[in-house]
Coordinates of C-alpha atoms and ligand atoms in Angstrom, one line a residue:
X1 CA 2.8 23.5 -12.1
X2 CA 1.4 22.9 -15.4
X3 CA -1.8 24.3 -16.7
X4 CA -3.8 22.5 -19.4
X5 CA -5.1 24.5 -22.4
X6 CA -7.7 23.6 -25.6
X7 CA -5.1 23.5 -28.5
X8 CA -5.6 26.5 -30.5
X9 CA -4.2 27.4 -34.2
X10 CA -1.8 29.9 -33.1
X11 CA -0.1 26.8 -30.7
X12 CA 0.5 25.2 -34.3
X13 CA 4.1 26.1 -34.4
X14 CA 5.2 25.5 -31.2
X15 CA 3.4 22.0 -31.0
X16 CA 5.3 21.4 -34.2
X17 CA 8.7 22.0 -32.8
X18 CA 8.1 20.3 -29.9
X19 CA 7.2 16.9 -32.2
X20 CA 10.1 17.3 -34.1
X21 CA 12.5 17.8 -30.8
X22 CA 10.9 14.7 -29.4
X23 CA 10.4 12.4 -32.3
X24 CA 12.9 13.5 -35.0
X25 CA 12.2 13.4 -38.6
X26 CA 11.1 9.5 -37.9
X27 CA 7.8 10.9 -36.7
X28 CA 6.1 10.8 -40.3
X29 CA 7.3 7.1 -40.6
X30 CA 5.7 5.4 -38.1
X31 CA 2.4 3.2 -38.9
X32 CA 0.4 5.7 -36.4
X33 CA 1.3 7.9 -38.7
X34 CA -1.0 6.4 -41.7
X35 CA -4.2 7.2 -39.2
X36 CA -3.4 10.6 -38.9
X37 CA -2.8 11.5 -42.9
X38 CA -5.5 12.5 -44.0
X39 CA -7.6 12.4 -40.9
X40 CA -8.7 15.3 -38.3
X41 CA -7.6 15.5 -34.8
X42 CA -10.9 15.4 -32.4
X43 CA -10.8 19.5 -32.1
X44 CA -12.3 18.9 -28.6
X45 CA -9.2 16.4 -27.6
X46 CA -6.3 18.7 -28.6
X47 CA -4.1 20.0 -25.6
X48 CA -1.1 22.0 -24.7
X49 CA 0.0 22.2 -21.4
X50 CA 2.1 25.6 -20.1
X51 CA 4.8 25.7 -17.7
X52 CA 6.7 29.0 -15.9
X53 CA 5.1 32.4 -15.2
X54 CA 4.6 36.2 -16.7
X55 CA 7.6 36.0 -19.4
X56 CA 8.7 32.9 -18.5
X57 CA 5.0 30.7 -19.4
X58 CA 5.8 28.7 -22.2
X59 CA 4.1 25.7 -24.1
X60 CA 5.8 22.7 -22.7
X61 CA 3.6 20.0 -23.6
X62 CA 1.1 18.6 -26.4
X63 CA -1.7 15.5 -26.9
X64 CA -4.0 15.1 -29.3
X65 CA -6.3 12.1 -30.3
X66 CA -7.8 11.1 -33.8
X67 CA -11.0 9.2 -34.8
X68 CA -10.6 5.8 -35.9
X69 CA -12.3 2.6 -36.1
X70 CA -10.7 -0.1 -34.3
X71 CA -11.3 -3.8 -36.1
X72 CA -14.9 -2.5 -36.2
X73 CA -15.6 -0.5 -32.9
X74 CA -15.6 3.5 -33.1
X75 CA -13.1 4.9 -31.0
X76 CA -9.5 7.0 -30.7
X77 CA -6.1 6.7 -31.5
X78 CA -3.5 8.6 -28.3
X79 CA -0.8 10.6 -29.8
X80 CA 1.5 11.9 -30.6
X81 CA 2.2 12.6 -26.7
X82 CA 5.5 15.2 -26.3
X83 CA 7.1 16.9 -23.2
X84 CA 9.8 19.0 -23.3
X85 CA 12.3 17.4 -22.3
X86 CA 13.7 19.7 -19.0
X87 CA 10.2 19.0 -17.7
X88 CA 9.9 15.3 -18.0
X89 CA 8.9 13.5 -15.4
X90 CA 7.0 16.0 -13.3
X91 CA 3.6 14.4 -14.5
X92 CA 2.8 16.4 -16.8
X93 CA 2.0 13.4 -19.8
X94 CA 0.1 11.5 -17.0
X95 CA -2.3 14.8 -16.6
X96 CA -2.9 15.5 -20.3
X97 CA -3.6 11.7 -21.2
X98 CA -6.0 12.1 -17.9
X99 CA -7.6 15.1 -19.2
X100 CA -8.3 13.8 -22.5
X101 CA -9.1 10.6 -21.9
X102 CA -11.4 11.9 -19.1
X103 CA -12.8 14.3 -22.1
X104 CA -13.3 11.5 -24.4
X105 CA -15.3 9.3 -22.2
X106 CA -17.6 12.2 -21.6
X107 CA -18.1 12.9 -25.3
X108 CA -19.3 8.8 -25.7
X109 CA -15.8 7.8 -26.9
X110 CA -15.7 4.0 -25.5
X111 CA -12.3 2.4 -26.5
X112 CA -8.9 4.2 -27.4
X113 CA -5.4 2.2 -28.9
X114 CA -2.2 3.5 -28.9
X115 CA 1.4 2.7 -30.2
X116 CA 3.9 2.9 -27.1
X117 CA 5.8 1.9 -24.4
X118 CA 3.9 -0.7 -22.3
X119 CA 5.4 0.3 -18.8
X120 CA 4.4 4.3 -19.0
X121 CA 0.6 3.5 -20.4
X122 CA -0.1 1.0 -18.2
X123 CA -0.1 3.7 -15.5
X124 CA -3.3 5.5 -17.5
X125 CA -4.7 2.1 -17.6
X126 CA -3.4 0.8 -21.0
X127 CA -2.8 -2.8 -21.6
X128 CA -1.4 -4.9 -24.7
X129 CA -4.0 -6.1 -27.5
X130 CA -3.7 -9.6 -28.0
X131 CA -1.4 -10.7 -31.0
X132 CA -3.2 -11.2 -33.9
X133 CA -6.5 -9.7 -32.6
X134 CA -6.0 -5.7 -34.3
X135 CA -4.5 -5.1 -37.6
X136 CA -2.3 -1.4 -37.8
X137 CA -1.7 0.1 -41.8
X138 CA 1.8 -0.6 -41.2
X139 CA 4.4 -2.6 -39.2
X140 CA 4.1 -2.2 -35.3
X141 CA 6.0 -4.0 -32.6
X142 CA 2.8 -6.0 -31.0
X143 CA 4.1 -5.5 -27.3
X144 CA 3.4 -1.7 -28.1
X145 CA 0.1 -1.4 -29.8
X146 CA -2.2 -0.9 -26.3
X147 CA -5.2 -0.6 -25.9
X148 CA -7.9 0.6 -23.2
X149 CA -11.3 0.8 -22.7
X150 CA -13.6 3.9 -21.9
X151 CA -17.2 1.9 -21.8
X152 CA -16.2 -1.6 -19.5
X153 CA -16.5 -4.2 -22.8
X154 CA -15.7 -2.0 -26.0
X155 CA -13.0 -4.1 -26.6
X156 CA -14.4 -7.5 -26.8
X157 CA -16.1 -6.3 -30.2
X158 CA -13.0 -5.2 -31.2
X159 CA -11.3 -7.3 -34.5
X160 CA -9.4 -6.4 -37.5
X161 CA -8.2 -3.5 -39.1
X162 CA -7.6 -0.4 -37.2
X163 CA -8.7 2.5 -40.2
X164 CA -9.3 6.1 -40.1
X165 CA -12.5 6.9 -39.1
X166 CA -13.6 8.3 -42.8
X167 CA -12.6 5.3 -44.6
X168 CA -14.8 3.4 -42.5
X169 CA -17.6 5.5 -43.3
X170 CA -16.8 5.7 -46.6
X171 CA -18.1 3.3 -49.3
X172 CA -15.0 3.6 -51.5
X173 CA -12.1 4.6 -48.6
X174 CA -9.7 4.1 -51.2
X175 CA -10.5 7.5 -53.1
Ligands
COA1 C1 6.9 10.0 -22.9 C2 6.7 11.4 -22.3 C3 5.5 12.0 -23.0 C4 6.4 11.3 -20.8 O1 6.1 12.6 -20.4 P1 6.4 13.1 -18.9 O2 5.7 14.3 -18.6 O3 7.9 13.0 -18.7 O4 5.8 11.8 -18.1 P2 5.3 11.9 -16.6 O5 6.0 12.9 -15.8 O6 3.8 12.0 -16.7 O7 5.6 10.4 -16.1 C5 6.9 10.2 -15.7 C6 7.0 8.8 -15.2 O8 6.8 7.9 -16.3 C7 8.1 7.2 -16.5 N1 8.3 7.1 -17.9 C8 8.4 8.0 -18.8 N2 8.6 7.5 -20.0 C9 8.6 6.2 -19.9 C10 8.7 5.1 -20.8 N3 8.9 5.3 -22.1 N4 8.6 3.8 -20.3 C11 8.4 3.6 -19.0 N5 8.2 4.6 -18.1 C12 8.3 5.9 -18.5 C13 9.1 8.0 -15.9 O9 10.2 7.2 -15.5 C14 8.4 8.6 -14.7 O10 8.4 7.6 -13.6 P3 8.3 8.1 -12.1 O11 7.0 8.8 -11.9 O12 8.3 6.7 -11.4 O13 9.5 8.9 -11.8 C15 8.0 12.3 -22.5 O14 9.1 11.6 -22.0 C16 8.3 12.6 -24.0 O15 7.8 13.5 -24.6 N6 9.1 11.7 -24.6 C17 9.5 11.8 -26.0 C18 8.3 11.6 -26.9 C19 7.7 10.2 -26.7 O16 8.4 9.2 -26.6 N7 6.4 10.2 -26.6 C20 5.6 9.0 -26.4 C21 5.5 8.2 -27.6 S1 5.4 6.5 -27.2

C-alpha cells in the first residue's frame, strides 16, 4: 500500500509539513538537530513514501540520513523519520528505514546511530550504545541514542564524539 520514492526537490514542502505535524516546532531543538545544521542529507538516502491512488496519491511518509562520524568511525545518523499520522502503524516507517538502510549498506555505509525510542528500532535491528561510550553535541537521554551496525564490528571502533561528517574532515571544524 505504500510506494517508496527518491526524495526529490519539489517533495520539499510537503516533507516539511509533515516534520512540523509530527515533531512540532521542538524539532530544531533537539541535539540530532546540531548534525543536520549545516550538514547535507546523503542525496541517495532521501525517501518519501505515497499512499492512495489517481487524485487521492499523496506523500504520506519521509526518511532521510546524514553523514557523520561516530566517536571516529564514518557512518549515518537515521532521521528525522515521519508518518502521517492516519497511516501509522501500517509498516510504512519499518519499510523506509529497510529501504535505506538496505541502500546504505550497499553504498559501504557500515554503522548508523539514531536518537529514539528503543522498542520501535529494535525491530530494524537497533540497540542502545553503552553509557559513556558516544558523545552527542547536545543533551540526549542515553536509553535513546541507538545504534546499529551495517559491516558485523563497525561499532567496536566506535568512541567519542559523534560530529558531522565535514568537521571531521576538516582541519579547523570550528570555521
Ligand atoms: C514513529 C513513526 C515514524 C512510526 O511510523 P509507522 O509507519 O506508524 O510505524 P510502522 O507501521 O512501521 O510500525 C508500527 C509498529 O511500531 C510500533 N511503534 C510505533 N511507534 C513506536 C514507539 N515510539 N515505540 C514503540 N513502538 C512503536 C507500533 O505500535 C506498531 O506496532 P505493531 O506492528 O505491533 O502494531 C510514526 O509514528 C511517526 O511519524 N511518529 C511521529 C514522529 C516520530 O516520533 N518519529 C520518530 C522519532 S523517534
Amino acid at each position: 500500500m505504500f510506494e517508496i520514492e527518491a526524495e526529490r526537490p519539489e517533495h520539499g514542502p510537503a516533507i516539511e509539513a509533515l516534520l512540523d505535524l509530527s515533531f512540532g516546532p521542538g524539532r530544531y531543538a533537539k541535539a540530532a538537530q546540531r548534525l543536520r545544521e549545516g550538514n547535507t542529507a546523503v542525496p541517495e538516502l532521501c525517501y518519501v513514501a505515497f499512499a492512495g491512488e489517481g487524485a487521492e496519491r499523496r506523500m504520506v511518509g519521509a526518511l532521510s540520513f546524514w553523514p557523520v562520524v561516530i566517536g571516529g568511525v564514518p557512518g549515518l545518523m537515521l532521521g528525522p523519520l515521519a508518518v502521517e499520522p492516519q497511516l501509522r502503524g501500517k509498516g510504512c516507517g519499518i519499510r523506509l528505514m529497510e529501504k535505506g538502510l538496505a541502500d546504505a549498506k550497499k553504498l559501504g555505509y557500515r554503522l548508523v546511530i539514531l536518537v529514539g525510542d528503543a522498542p520501535y528500532y529494535a525491530r530494524v535491528g537497533f540497540g542502545p550504545v553503552p553509557p559513556g561510550r558516544l558523545t552527542m553535541p547536545g543533551p540526549v537521554d542515553p536509553a535513546r541514542l541507538l545504534y546499529r551496525e551495517l559491516d558485523i564490528g563497525a561499532f567496536g571502533q566506535a568512541k567519542g564524539p559523534i560530529v558531522k561528517a565535514r568537521d571531521a574532515a576538516s582541519p579547523h571544524p570550528e570555521r
